[in-house]
Amino acid sequence: MNKIWLMAIAAGCLLAFGSCKPKQSAYKAAYEQAKEKETTAPVTEATEPVDTYEEEEIAPVSKPKTTSTEATRTERINAAEGEDASRLKRYSVVIGSFKNKTNAYSLKERMQNEGYHAVLGENEQGMLRVIVSSFDDKADAAASRDAIKAKYAPNFQDAWLLERDY
């Protein structure tokens, strides 16, 4: 009789604790809901203002040069160990910054597989910058940054310009 009671209690515990386990469908529903929210979120794009001036009695000799409103970070940067330093020009498009070398090299390799001539730069604090393109002209660098943002949206939306300080 005691064995029957013991078996009944064990079966009851098994059913009670077995039913508390979360169901995979609940996780899947939450994941799909988050994914839907991510894709329907509005994307805000920064617009670049155009510099204009009003006609005055004395017109200026030349129009002011238009520049991007997005900040350009200036750093002393050198090619990381084993990288080609000739690929680093004055303005570079940075798509990732890492302390961890494995992560930096992984992103660099990914971009090389995509057809970019990616290079790693290292600043004075030891941060590795994954640079996908480098130019002598800021406007060319900004155009490249914008093209990368458009091509890889929603990834790399935080790509930025790095002005090399010598």
Tab-separated table of C-alpha atoms in Angstrom:
chain	number	residue	atom	x	y	z
A	1	MET	CA	0.000	0.000	0.000
A	2	ASN	CA	2.884	2.368	0.808
A	3	LYS	CA	4.408	1.643	-2.601
A	4	ILE	CA	1.188	2.735	-4.321
A	5	TRP	CA	1.107	5.976	-2.346
A	6	LEU	CA	4.763	6.634	-3.107
A	7	MET	CA	4.190	6.011	-6.838
A	8	ALA	CA	1.140	8.320	-6.849
A	9	ILE	CA	3.082	11.143	-5.163
A	10	ALA	CA	5.990	10.717	-7.587
A	11	ALA	CA	3.624	10.828	-10.590
A	12	GLY	CA	1.895	13.918	-9.179
A	13	CYS	CA	5.231	15.707	-8.680
A	14	LEU	CA	6.328	14.756	-12.172
A	15	LEU	CA	3.165	16.208	-13.692
A	16	ALA	CA	3.287	19.325	-11.517
A	17	PHE	CA	6.918	20.190	-12.272
A	18	GLY	CA	6.744	19.073	-15.899
A	19	SER	CA	3.940	21.496	-16.683
A	20	CYS	CA	5.929	24.503	-15.418
A	21	LYS	CA	8.424	24.306	-18.265
A	22	PRO	CA	8.016	27.221	-20.690
A	23	LYS	CA	6.859	26.284	-24.135
A	24	GLN	CA	8.986	26.878	-27.217
A	25	SER	CA	6.017	28.445	-28.984
A	26	ALA	CA	5.968	31.237	-26.382
A	27	TYR	CA	9.602	32.064	-27.165
A	28	LYS	CA	8.938	31.938	-30.898
A	29	ALA	CA	5.934	34.279	-30.596
A	30	ALA	CA	7.947	36.793	-28.548
A	31	TYR	CA	10.825	36.623	-31.059
A	32	GLU	CA	8.522	37.195	-34.035
A	33	GLN	CA	6.833	40.101	-32.268
A	34	ALA	CA	10.193	41.757	-31.542
A	35	LYS	CA	11.357	41.178	-35.125
A	36	GLU	CA	8.144	42.747	-36.455
A	37	LYS	CA	8.555	45.754	-34.180
A	38	GLU	CA	12.160	46.172	-35.393
A	39	THR	CA	11.211	46.155	-39.066
A	40	THR	CA	8.270	48.540	-38.667
A	41	ALA	CA	10.171	51.092	-36.584
A	42	PRO	CA	10.490	54.385	-38.474
A	43	VAL	CA	13.953	55.146	-39.785
A	44	THR	CA	15.074	58.720	-39.347
A	45	GLU	CA	17.647	60.031	-41.733
A	46	ALA	CA	19.901	62.963	-41.045
A	47	THR	CA	19.593	65.652	-43.645
A	48	GLU	CA	22.510	67.795	-44.593
A	49	PRO	CA	21.794	71.502	-44.556
A	50	VAL	CA	22.777	73.589	-47.536
A	51	ASP	CA	24.745	76.693	-46.722
A	52	THR	CA	23.113	79.734	-48.268
A	53	TYR	CA	23.500	83.434	-47.924
A	54	GLU	CA	21.214	86.301	-48.781
A	55	GLU	CA	22.037	88.731	-51.563
A	56	GLU	CA	23.733	91.748	-50.149
A	57	GLU	CA	24.878	94.930	-51.755
A	58	ILE	CA	28.371	93.488	-51.898
A	59	ALA	CA	28.218	89.858	-52.994
A	60	PRO	CA	30.904	87.555	-51.648
A	61	VAL	CA	33.569	86.399	-54.059
A	62	SER	CA	32.706	82.703	-53.629
A	63	LYS	CA	29.958	80.687	-51.995
A	64	PRO	CA	30.799	79.039	-48.659
A	65	LYS	CA	31.739	75.395	-48.961
A	66	THR	CA	28.997	72.950	-47.906
A	67	THR	CA	30.014	70.461	-45.242
A	68	SER	CA	28.261	67.539	-43.609
A	69	THR	CA	26.518	68.095	-40.290
A	70	GLU	CA	27.754	64.746	-39.026
A	71	ALA	CA	30.874	65.096	-36.946
A	72	THR	CA	34.230	63.947	-38.164
A	73	ARG	CA	36.380	62.516	-35.417
A	74	THR	CA	40.068	63.421	-35.528
A	75	GLU	CA	42.574	60.896	-34.172
A	76	ARG	CA	46.170	59.918	-34.493
A	77	ILE	CA	45.829	56.571	-36.173
A	78	ASN	CA	48.326	54.168	-37.650
A	79	ALA	CA	47.930	50.920	-39.502
A	80	ALA	CA	47.625	47.981	-37.113
A	81	GLU	CA	50.424	45.427	-37.040
A	82	GLY	CA	50.617	43.575	-40.350
A	83	GLU	CA	48.387	46.076	-42.210
A	84	ASP	CA	49.224	48.146	-45.302
A	85	ALA	CA	49.783	51.720	-44.077
A	86	SER	CA	49.579	53.130	-47.620
A	87	ARG	CA	45.815	52.489	-47.609
A	88	LEU	CA	45.229	55.050	-44.846
A	89	LYS	CA	44.596	58.497	-46.257
A	90	ARG	CA	43.405	61.664	-44.503
A	91	TYR	CA	39.669	60.777	-44.327
A	92	SER	CA	38.514	57.230	-43.617
A	93	VAL	CA	35.132	55.513	-43.288
A	94	VAL	CA	34.999	53.526	-40.035
A	95	ILE	CA	32.341	50.832	-39.636
A	96	GLY	CA	33.543	49.272	-36.385
A	97	SER	CA	35.730	49.955	-33.351
A	98	PHE	CA	36.992	47.144	-31.171
A	99	LYS	CA	39.275	46.464	-28.239
A	100	ASN	CA	39.102	42.755	-29.040
A	101	LYS	CA	41.418	41.874	-31.950
A	102	THR	CA	39.404	38.783	-32.883
A	103	ASN	CA	36.246	40.833	-33.431
A	104	ALA	CA	38.107	43.463	-35.447
A	105	TYR	CA	39.802	40.916	-37.703
A	106	SER	CA	36.507	39.071	-38.167
A	107	LEU	CA	34.703	42.208	-39.407
A	108	LYS	CA	37.680	43.130	-41.592
A	109	GLU	CA	37.636	39.677	-43.196
A	110	ARG	CA	33.871	39.887	-43.731
A	111	MET	CA	34.228	43.197	-45.556
A	112	GLN	CA	37.124	41.881	-47.648
A	113	ASN	CA	34.876	39.001	-48.703
A	114	GLU	CA	32.320	41.639	-49.746
A	115	GLY	CA	34.936	43.197	-52.074
A	116	TYR	CA	36.223	46.072	-49.932
A	117	HIS	CA	39.905	46.721	-49.296
A	118	ALA	CA	39.367	46.876	-45.540
A	119	VAL	CA	42.260	47.796	-43.287
A	120	LEU	CA	42.652	47.964	-39.523
A	121	GLY	CA	43.856	51.157	-37.917
A	122	GLU	CA	44.904	51.512	-34.299
A	123	ASN	CA	44.630	54.710	-32.295
A	124	GLU	CA	46.751	55.800	-29.330
A	125	GLN	CA	44.323	54.191	-26.837
A	126	GLY	CA	44.664	50.794	-28.530
A	127	MET	CA	41.234	50.792	-30.189
A	128	LEU	CA	41.154	48.951	-33.499
A	129	ARG	CA	39.179	50.778	-36.206
A	130	VAL	CA	37.800	48.745	-39.116
A	131	ILE	CA	38.226	51.053	-42.117
A	132	VAL	CA	36.533	50.102	-45.384
A	133	SER	CA	37.635	53.051	-47.501
A	134	SER	CA	40.012	55.973	-47.239
A	135	PHE	CA	40.224	59.220	-49.228
A	136	ASP	CA	42.150	62.478	-49.400
A	137	ASP	CA	38.904	64.416	-49.891
A	138	LYS	CA	36.236	64.662	-47.173
A	139	ALA	CA	33.348	64.817	-49.671
A	140	ASP	CA	34.452	61.527	-51.266
A	141	ALA	CA	34.697	59.899	-47.844
A	142	ALA	CA	31.223	61.159	-46.874
A	143	ALA	CA	29.773	59.803	-50.127
A	144	SER	CA	31.381	56.420	-49.469
A	145	ARG	CA	30.025	56.381	-45.905
A	146	ASP	CA	26.520	57.162	-47.142
A	147	ALA	CA	26.758	54.447	-49.813
A	148	ILE	CA	27.784	51.863	-47.198
A	149	LYS	CA	24.923	52.907	-44.921
A	150	ALA	CA	22.465	52.553	-47.799
A	151	LYS	CA	23.850	49.238	-49.050
A	152	TYR	CA	23.971	47.505	-45.663
A	153	ALA	CA	20.892	49.017	-43.975
A	154	PRO	CA	20.023	48.477	-41.170
A	155	ASN	CA	23.634	47.443	-40.390
A	156	PHE	CA	26.470	49.977	-40.224
A	157	GLN	CA	24.121	52.936	-39.679
A	158	ASP	CA	26.649	54.222	-37.170
A	159	ALA	CA	29.490	54.345	-39.721
A	160	TRP	CA	31.500	57.531	-39.249
A	161	LEU	CA	34.312	59.587	-40.716
A	162	LEU	CA	37.771	59.602	-39.185
A	163	GLU	CA	40.139	62.430	-39.989
A	164	ARG	CA	43.695	61.255	-39.566
A	165	ASP	CA	45.860	63.506	-37.412
A	166	TYR	CA	49.523	63.280	-38.305
